[in-house]
Coordinates of C-alpha atoms in Angstrom, one line a residue:
Chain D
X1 CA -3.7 24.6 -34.6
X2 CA -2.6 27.9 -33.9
X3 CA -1.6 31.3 -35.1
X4 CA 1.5 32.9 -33.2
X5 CA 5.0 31.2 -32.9
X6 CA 4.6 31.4 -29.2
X7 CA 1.6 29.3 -27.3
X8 CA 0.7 31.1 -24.8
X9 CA -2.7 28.9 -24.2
X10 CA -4.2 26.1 -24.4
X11 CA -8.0 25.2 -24.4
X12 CA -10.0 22.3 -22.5
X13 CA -9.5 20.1 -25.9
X14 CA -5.9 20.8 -26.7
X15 CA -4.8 20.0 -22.7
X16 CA -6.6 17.2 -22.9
X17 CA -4.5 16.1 -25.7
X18 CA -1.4 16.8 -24.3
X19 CA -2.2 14.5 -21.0
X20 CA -3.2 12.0 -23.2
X21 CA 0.6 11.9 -25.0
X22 CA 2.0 12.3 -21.3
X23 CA 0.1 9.1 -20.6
X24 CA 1.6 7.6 -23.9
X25 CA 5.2 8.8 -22.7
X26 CA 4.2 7.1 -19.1
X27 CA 3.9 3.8 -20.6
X28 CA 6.2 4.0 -22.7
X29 CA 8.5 4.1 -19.7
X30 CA 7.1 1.4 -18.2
X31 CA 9.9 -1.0 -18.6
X32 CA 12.6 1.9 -17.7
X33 CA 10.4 3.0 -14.3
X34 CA 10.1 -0.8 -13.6
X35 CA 14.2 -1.0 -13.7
X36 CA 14.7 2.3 -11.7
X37 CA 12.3 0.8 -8.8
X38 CA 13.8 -2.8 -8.4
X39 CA 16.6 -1.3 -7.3
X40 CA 15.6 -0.2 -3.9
X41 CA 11.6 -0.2 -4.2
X42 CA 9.2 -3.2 -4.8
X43 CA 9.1 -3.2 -8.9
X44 CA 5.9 -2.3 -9.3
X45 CA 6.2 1.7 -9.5
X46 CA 6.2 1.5 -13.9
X47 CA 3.1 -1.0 -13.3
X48 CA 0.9 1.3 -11.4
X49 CA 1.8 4.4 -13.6
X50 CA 1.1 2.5 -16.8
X51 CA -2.3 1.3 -15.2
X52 CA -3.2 4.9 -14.0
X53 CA -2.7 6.3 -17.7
X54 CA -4.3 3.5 -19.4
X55 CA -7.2 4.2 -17.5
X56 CA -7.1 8.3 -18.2
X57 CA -6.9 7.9 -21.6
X58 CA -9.9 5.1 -21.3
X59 CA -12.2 8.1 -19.1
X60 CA -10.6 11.2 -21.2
X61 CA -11.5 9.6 -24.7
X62 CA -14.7 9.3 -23.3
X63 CA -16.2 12.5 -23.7
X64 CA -15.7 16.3 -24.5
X65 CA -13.8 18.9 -22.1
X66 CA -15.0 22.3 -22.4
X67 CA -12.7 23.4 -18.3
X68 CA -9.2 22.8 -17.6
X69 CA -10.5 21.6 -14.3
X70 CA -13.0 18.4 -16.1
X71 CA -9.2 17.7 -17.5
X72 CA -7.3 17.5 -14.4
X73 CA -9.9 16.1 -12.1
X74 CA -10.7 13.4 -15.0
X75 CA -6.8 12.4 -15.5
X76 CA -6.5 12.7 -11.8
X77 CA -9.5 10.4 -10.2
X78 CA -8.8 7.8 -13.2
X79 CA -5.5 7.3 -11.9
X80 CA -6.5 7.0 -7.8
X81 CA -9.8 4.9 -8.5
X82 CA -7.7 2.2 -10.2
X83 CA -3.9 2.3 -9.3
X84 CA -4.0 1.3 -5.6
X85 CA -0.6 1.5 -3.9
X86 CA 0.9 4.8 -2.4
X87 CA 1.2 6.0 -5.8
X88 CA -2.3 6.2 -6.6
X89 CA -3.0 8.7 -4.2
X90 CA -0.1 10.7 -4.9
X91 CA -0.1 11.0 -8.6
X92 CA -3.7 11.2 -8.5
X93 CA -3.2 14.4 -6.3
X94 CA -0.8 15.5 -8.6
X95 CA -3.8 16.5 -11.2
X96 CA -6.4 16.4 -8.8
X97 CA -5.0 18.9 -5.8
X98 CA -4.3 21.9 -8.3
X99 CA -7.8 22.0 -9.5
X100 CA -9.9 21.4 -5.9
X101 CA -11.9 24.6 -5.5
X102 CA -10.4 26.4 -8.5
X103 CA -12.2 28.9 -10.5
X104 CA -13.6 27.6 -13.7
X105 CA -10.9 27.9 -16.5
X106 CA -11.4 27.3 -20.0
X107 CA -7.9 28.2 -20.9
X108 CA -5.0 27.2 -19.7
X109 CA -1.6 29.7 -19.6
X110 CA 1.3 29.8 -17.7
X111 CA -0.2 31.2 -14.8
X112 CA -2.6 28.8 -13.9
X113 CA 0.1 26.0 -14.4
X114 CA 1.9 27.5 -12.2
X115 CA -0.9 27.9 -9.4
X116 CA -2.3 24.5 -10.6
X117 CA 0.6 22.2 -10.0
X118 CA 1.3 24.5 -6.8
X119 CA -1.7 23.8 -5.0
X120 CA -0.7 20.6 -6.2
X121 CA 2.6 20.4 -4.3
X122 CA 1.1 21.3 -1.9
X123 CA -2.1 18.8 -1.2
X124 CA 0.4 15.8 -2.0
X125 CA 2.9 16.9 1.1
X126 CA -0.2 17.5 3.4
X127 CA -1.5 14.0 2.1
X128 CA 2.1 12.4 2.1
X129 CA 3.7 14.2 4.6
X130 CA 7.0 14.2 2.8
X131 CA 9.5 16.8 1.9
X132 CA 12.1 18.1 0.0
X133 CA 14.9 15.5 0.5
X134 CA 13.0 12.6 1.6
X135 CA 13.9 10.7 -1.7
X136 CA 10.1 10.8 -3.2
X137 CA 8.3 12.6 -6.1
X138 CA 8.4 16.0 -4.1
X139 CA 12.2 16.1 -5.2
X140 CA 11.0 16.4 -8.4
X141 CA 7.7 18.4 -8.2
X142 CA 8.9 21.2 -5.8
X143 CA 11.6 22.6 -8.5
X144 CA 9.5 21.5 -11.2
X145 CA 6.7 24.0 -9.4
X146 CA 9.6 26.4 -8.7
X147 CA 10.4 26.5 -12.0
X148 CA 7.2 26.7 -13.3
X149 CA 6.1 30.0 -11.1
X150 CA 10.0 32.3 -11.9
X151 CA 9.1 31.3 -15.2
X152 CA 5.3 32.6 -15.6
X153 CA 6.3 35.9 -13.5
X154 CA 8.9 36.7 -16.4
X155 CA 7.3 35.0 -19.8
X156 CA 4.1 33.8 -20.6
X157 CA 5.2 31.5 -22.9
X158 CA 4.2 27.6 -22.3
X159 CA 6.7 26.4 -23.4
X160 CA 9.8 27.9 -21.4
X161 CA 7.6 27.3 -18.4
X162 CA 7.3 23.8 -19.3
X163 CA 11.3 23.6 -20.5
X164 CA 12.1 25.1 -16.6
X165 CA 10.0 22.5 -15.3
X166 CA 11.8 20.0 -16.4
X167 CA 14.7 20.9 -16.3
X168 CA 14.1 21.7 -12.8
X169 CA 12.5 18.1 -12.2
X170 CA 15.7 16.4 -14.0
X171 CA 17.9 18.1 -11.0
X172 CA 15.5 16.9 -8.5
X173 CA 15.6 13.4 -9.9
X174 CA 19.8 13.7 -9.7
X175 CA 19.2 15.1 -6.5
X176 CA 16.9 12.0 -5.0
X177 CA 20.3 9.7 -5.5
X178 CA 22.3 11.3 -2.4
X179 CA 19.2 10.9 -0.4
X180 CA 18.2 8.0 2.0
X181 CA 14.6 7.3 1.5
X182 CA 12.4 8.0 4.2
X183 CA 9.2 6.6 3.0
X184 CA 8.1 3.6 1.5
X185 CA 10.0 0.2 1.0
X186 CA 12.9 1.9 0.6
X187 CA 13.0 3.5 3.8
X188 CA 14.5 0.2 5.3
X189 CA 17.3 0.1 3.4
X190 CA 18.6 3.3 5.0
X191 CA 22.5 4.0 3.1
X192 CA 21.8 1.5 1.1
X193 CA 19.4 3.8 -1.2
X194 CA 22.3 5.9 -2.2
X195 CA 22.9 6.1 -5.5
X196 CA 19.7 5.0 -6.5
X197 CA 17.3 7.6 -8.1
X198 CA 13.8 7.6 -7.0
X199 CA 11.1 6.6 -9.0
X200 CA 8.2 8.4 -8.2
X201 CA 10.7 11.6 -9.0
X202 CA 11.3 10.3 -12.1
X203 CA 8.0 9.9 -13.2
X204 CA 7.2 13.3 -12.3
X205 CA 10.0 14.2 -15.2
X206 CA 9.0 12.3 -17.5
X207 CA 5.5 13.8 -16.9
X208 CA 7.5 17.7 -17.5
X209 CA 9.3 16.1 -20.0
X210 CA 6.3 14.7 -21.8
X211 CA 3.9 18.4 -21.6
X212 CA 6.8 19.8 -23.2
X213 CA 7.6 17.8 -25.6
X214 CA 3.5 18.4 -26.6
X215 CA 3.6 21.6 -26.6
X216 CA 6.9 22.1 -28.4
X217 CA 5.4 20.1 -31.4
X218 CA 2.7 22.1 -31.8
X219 CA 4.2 25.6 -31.7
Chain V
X1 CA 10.4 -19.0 -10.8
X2 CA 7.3 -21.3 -12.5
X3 CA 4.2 -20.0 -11.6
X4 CA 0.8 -21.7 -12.8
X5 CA -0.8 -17.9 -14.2
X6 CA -1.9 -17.1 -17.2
X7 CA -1.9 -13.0 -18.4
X8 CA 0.5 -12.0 -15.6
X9 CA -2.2 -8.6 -15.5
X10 CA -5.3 -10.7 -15.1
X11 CA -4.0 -12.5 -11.9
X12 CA -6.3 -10.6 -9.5
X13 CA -9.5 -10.8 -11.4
X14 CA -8.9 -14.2 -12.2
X15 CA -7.8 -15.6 -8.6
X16 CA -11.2 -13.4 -7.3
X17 CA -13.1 -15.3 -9.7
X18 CA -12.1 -18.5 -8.4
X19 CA -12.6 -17.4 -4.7
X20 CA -16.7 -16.6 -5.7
X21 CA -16.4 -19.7 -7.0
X22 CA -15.6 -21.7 -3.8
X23 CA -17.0 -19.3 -1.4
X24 CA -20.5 -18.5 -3.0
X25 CA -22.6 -19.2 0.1
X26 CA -20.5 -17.3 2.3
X27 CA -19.3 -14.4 0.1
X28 CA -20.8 -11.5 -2.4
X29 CA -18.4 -9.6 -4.9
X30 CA -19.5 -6.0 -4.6
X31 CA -19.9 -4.8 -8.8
X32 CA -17.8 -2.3 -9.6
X33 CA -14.7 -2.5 -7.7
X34 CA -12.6 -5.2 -6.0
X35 CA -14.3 -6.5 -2.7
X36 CA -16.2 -9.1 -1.4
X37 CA -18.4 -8.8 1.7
X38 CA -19.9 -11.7 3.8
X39 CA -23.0 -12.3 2.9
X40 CA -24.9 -12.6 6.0
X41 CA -24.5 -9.3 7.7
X42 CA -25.5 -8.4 11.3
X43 CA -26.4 -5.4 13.0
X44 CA -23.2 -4.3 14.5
X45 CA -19.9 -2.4 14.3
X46 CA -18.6 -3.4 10.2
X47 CA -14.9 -4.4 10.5
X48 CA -13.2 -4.1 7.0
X49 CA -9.7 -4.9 5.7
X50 CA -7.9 -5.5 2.8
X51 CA -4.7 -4.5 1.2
X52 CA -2.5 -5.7 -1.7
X53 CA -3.1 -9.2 -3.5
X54 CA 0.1 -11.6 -3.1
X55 CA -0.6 -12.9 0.7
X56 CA -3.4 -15.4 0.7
X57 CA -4.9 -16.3 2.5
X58 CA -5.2 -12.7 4.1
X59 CA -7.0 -10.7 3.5
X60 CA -10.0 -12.3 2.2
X61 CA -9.3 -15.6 4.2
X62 CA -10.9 -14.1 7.5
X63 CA -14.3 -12.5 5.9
X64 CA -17.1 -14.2 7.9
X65 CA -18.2 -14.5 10.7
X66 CA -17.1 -13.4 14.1
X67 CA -14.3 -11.6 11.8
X68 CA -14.2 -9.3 9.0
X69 CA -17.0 -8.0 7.1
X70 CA -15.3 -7.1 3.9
X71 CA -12.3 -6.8 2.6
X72 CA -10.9 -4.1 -0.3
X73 CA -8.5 -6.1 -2.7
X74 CA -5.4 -4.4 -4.2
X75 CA -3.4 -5.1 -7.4
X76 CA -0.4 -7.3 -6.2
X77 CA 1.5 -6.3 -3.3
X78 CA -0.2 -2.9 -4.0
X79 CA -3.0 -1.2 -1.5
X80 CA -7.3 -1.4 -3.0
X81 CA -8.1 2.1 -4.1
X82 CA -10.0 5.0 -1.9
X83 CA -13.1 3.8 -4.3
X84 CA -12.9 0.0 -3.5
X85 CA -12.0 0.9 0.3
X86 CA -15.1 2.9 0.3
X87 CA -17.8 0.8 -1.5
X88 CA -16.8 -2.0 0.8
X89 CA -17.5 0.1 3.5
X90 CA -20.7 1.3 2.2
X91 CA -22.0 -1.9 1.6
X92 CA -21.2 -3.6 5.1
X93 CA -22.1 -0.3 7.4
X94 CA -25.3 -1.1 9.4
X95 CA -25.4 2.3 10.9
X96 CA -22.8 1.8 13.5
X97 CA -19.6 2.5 12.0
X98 CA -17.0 0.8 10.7
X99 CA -13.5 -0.2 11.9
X100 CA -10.7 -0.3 9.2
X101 CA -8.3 -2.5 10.1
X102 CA -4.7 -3.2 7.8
X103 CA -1.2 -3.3 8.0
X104 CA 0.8 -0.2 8.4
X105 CA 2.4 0.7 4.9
X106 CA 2.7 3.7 3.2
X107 CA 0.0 2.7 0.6
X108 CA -2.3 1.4 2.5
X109 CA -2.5 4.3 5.1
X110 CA -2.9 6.9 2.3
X111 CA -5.9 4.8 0.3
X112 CA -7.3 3.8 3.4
X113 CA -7.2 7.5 4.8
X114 CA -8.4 8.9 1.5
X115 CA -11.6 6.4 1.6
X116 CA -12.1 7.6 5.4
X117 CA -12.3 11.4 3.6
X118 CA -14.8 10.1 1.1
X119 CA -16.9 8.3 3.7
X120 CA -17.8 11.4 5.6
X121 CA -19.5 12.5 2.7
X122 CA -21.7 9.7 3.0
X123 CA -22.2 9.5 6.7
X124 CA -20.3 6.8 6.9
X125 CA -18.4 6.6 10.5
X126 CA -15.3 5.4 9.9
X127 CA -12.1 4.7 13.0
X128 CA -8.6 2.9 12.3
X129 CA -6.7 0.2 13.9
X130 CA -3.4 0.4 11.6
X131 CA -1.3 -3.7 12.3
X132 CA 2.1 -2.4 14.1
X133 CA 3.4 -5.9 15.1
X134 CA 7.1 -6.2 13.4
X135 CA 8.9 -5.5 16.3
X136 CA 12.4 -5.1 14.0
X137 CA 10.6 -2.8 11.5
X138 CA 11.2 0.4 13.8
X139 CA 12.8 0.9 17.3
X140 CA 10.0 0.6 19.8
X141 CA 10.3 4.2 20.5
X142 CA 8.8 5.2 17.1
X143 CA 6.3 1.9 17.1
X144 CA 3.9 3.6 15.1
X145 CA 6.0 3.0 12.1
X146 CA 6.1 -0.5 12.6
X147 CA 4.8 -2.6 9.6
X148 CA 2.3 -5.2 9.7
X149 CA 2.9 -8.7 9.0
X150 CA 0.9 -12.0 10.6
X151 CA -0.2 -10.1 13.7
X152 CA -3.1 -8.7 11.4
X153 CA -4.9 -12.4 12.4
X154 CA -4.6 -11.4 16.1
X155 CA -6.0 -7.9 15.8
X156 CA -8.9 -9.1 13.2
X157 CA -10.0 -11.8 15.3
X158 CA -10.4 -9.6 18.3
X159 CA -11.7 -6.7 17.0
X160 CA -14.3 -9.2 15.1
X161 CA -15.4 -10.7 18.1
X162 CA -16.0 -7.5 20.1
X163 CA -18.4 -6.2 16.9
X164 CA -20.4 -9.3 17.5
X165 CA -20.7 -8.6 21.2
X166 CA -22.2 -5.8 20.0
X167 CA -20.0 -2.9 21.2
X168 CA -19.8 0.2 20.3
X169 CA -17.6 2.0 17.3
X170 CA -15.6 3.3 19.9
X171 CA -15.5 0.1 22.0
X172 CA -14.4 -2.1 19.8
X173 CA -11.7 0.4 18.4
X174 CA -10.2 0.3 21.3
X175 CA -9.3 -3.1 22.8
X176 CA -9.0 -3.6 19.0
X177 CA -6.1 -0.7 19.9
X178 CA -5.1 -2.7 22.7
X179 CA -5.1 -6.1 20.9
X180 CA -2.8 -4.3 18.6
X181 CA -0.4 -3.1 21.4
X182 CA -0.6 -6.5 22.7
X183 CA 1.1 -8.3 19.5
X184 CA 4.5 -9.1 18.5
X185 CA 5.6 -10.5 16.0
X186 CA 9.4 -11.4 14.3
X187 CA 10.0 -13.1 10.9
X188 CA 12.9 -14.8 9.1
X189 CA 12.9 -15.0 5.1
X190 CA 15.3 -17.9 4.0
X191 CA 14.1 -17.6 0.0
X192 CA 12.2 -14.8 -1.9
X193 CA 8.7 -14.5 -3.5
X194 CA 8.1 -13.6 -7.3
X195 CA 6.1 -10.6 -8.6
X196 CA 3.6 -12.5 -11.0
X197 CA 4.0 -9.0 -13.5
X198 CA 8.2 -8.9 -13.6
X199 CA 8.4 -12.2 -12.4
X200 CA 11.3 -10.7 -10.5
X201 CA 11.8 -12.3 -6.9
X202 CA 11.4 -9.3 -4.0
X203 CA 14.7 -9.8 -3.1
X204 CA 18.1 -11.8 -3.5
X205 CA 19.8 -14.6 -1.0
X206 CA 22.5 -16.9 -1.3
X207 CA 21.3 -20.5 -1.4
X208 CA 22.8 -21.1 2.5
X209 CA 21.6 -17.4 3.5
X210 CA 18.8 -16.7 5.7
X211 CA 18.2 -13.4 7.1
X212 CA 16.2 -12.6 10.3
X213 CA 13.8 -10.1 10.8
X214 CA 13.2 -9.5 6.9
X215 CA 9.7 -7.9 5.9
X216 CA 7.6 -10.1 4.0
X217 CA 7.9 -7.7 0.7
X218 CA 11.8 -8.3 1.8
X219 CA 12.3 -4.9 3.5
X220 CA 15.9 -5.4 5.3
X221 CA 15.9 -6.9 8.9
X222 CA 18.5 -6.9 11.3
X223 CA 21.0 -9.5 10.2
X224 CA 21.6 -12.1 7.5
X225 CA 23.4 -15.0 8.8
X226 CA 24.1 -18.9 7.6
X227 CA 20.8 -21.3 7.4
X228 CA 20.6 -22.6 11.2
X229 CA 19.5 -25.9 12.4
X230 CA 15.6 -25.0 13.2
X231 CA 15.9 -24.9 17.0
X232 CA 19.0 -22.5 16.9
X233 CA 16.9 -20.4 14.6
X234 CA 14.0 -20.1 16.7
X235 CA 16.1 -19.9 19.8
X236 CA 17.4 -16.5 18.1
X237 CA 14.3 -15.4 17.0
X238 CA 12.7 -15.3 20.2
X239 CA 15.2 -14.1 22.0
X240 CA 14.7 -10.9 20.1
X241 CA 10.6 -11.1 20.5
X242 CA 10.8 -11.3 24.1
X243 CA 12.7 -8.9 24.4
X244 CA 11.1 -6.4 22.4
X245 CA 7.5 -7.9 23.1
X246 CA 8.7 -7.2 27.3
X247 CA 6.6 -10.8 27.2
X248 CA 8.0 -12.6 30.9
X249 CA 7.5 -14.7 33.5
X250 CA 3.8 -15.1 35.0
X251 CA 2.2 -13.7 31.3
X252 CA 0.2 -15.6 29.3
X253 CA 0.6 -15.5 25.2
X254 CA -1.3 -16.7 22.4
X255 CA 1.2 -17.5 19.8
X256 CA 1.0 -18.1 16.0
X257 CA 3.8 -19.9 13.9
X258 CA 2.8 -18.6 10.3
X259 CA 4.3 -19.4 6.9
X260 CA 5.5 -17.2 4.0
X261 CA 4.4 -19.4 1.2
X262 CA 6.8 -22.3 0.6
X263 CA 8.0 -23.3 4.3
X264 CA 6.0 -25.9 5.1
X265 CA 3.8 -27.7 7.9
X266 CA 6.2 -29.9 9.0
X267 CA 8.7 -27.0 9.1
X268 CA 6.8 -24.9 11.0
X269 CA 5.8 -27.2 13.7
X270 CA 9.1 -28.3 14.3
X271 CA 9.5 -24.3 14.9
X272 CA 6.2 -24.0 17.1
X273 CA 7.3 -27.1 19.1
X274 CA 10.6 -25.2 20.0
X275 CA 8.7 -21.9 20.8
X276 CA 6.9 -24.2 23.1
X277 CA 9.3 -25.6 24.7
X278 CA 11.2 -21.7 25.9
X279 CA 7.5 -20.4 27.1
X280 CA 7.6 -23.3 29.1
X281 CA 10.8 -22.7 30.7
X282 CA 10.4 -19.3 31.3
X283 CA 7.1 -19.7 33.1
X284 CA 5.1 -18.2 30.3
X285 CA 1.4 -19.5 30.0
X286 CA 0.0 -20.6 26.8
X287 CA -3.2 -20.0 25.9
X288 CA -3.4 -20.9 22.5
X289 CA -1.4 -22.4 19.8
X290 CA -2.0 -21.8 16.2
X291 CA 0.2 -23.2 13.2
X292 CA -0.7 -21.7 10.1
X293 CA 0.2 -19.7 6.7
X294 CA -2.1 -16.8 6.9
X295 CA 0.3 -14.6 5.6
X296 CA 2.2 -15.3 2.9
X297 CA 4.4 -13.9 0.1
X298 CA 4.1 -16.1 -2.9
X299 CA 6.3 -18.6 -3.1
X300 CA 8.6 -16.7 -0.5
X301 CA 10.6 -19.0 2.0
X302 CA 10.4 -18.4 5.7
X303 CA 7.8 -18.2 8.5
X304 CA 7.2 -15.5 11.3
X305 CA 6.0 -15.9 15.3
X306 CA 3.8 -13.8 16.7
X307 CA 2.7 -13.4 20.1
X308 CA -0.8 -12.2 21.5
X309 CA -0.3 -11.2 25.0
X310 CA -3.5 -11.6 26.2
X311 CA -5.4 -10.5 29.5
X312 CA -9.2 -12.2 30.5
X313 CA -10.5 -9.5 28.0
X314 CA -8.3 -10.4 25.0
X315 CA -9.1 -14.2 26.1
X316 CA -12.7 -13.7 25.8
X317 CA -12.4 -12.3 22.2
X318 CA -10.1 -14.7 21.2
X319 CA -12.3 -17.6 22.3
X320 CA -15.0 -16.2 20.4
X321 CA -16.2 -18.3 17.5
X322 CA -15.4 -17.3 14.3
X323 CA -16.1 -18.9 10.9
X324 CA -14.3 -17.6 7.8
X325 CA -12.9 -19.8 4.4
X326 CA -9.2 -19.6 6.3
X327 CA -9.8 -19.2 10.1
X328 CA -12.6 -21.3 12.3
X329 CA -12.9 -21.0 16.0

């Protein structure tokens, strides 16, 4: 699909694609997510996500993207119109925030990643109202971001972007075990949640995870 | 745990199914998205709720009458959407607003808030009474965290009998506000409920275990102790809720013994007769007594009280009728 060793973009079609085997990945995980959230959350974290993907794939198959922005703002309103929960909104902001008001793109390089998933970050704390060491999915999507921007002002390859990302995100989900929770269910279980990872943060790696793994197969 | 389903991912669609069925006169399923709306709608303030599937009756046991217009229904123990909050609304709003009105979770605050976004686009008014009443959730001093459990009845009943007096938005918001304010509730869990999906329970208990104060999704409360006789129970209980509620001598209370799922009737008026018995001997009035499960958690053990303190105001709404599948007055 492509010429050089290095991918340095992708078109509407090709990121398309590569949500749709994020959303494979997703549910794959279902059973694994499902474990990590019985442990200090209500169970139902791998549920939602699987839900949320299902129904992206079902809206992205449906039709043609010619903008990174139809991409993002399809994956990202599939999963808030039928996931419900607090996660619905927040993973749904997670593709949706980065591409409010952006400029029409038809390619996507490491750049606008970078800037996507920032303005991301930063729509899903206004909307939350969580941060860095509240023991949610900003744990993982803050270094992922992080990682994301060092990487694009040195390289403008994809892929070591996407490798720092989650990388990045895999710290922030080790991170979320020393922290007591100060949202959802698992806020009332105060020192109790140490030790436990969160899920939302691991889903946001497996997401990383998942974009790299894409890209990495088809450079 | 047995449960009488059948594709553990079709429970929702299937039990709103059988609602329409039984309800067909009373209710309308909006198309696209999970709600139902009364289907005799008045010119008023709309009041709409809703929230995760798992505690029927609520939420879709007070649409009608004198109560809720509509009601946005979530996946299992999961809040509706921002699309299902907001098509509700759309289709009960007669021009004066409407009153959202649900129990303070993370999840819930975030779709509801997101559908309030999407409803100024339409011209759709929208204000927010969030259910605050589980006085060990959060220290009083941070009450606004609180979660909602059975108090939602309360707040719904008042805030759906000042729509039908015709106040305004901003009216009715308020003593809904202060109807809020004015309820207290405390629960005890003594067995957990089952997630139809995992068919994992929400939490674990020893068989003689009961622990007071525990959330009805089995968020921690304040101490887990040996199963009591009922009267010590309640005893404790309300000691607590008295205390926290600031409820004394020479007030007047509405009070609501409500179920989790598997305690049952006889249970829970042996509790409402002991909560009857300490108002009396502190010299607090009664103004009501209501023995229900409103609230539940599947098949989780346990029951909650909540009080209503109410003034001439709150008694008026209260005494309003009301006709809904789960709640007459």
């Amino acid at each position: 699909m492509k010429t050089d060793a290095i991918v340095k973009t992708l078109n509407a079609s090709q990121v398309k694609e590569m949500l749709l085997y994020v959303g494979e990945k997703v549910k794959e995980s279902k059973p694994f997510l499902t474990k990590v959230d019985s442990e200090i959350g209500d169970g139902d974290h791998g549920i939602g996500m699987a839900l949320g993907f299902s129904k992206a794939e079902e809206n992205l198959k449906k039709q043609e993207f010619h903008t990174i922005n139809d991409v993002f703002k399809t994956t990202g309103m599939s999963m808030v119109q039928s996931m419900g929960g607090a996660s619905g909104v927040i993973f749904g902001t997670m593709f949706l925030g980065g591409v409010k008001k952006l400029e029409v793109k038809e390619k996507l390089d490491v750049t606008t990643l970078a800037g996507i998933f920032e303005k991301s970050l930063v729509a899903i704390k206004e909307r939350g109202k969580a941060n860095l060491g509240d023991k949610t999915m900003i744990d993982a999507l803050e270094p992922a971001v992080n990682g994301l921007k060092e990487s694009a002002t040195t390289s403008d390859s994809l892929i070591e972007a996407l490798k720092s990302a989650e990388v990045n995100a895999a710290n922030g989900v080790e991170n979320t075990k020393d922290y007591v929770a100060k949202f959802g269910r698992s806020k009332s279980l105060g020192e109790r949640a140490i030790g436990h990872q969160d899920a939302g943060a691991t889903s946001v790696w497996i997401i990383f995870r998942s974009m790299r793994e894409w890209v990495g197969n088809h450079e | 745990m047995k449960k009488v389903i059948n594709n553990p991912a079709d429970v929702v669609e299937e039990m709103t199914e059988g609602i329409m069925l039984a309800h067909k006169n009373q209710f309308k399923k909006l198309e696209n998205v999970n709600g139902i709306i009364n289907r005799k709608l008045k010119d008023k303030v709309a009041i709409v709720t809703g929230g995760g599937s798992g505690h029927e009756p609520l939420f879709f046991g007070v649409v009608g009458q004198g109560l809720a217009d509509g009601v946005a229904i979530g996946n299992v123990f999961a809040a509706p959407t921002p699309n299902t909050v907001q098509e509700v609304a759309q289709a009960v709003d007669a021009g004066k607003g409407v009153l959202f009105i649900y129990g303070n979770y993370a999840g819930d605050v975030l779709n509801f808030d997101m559908a309030a976004e999407l409803l100024e686009f339409d011209n759709v008014e929208t204000t927010t009474v969030r259910v605050t009443d589980d006085v060990v959730s959060a220290p009083v001093e941070r009450k606004d965290e609180r979660r909602g459990i059975a108090g939602d009845m309360f707040v719904i009943k008042v805030a759906g009998a000042a729509a039908d007096k015709g106040l305004s938005l901003e009216e009715v918001t308020n003593v809904t506000q202060k109807a809020n304010d004015h309820t207290f509730s405390i629960g005890v869990a003594l067995s957990p409920g089952t997630i139809p999906d995992s068919g994992e329970p929400t939490f674990t208990l020893a068989d003689d275990e009961i622990e007071l104060g525990m959330g009805i999704h089995g968020e921690p409360g304040m101490e887990r102790t040996k199963l009591l006789p009922a009267d010590e129970l309640t005893d404790q209980l309300m000691e607590k809720l008295l205390k926290e509620s600031k409820v004394t001598t020479g007030d007047e209370v509405c009070v609501l013994v409500n179920g989790l799922g598997s305690t049952t009737l006889m249970e829970l008026f042996i509790v409402n007769r002991r909560v009857g018995k300490i108002l009396d001997e502190k010299g607090i009035g009664v103004h009501d007594m209501d023995v229900n499960n409103y609230c539940t958690t599947q098949e989780m053990g346990g029951f909650s009280i909540s009080l209503l303190k109410v003034d001439e105001e709150l008694k008026a709404y209260y005494d309003a009728p009301a006709n809904a599948p789960y709640y007459k007055k």
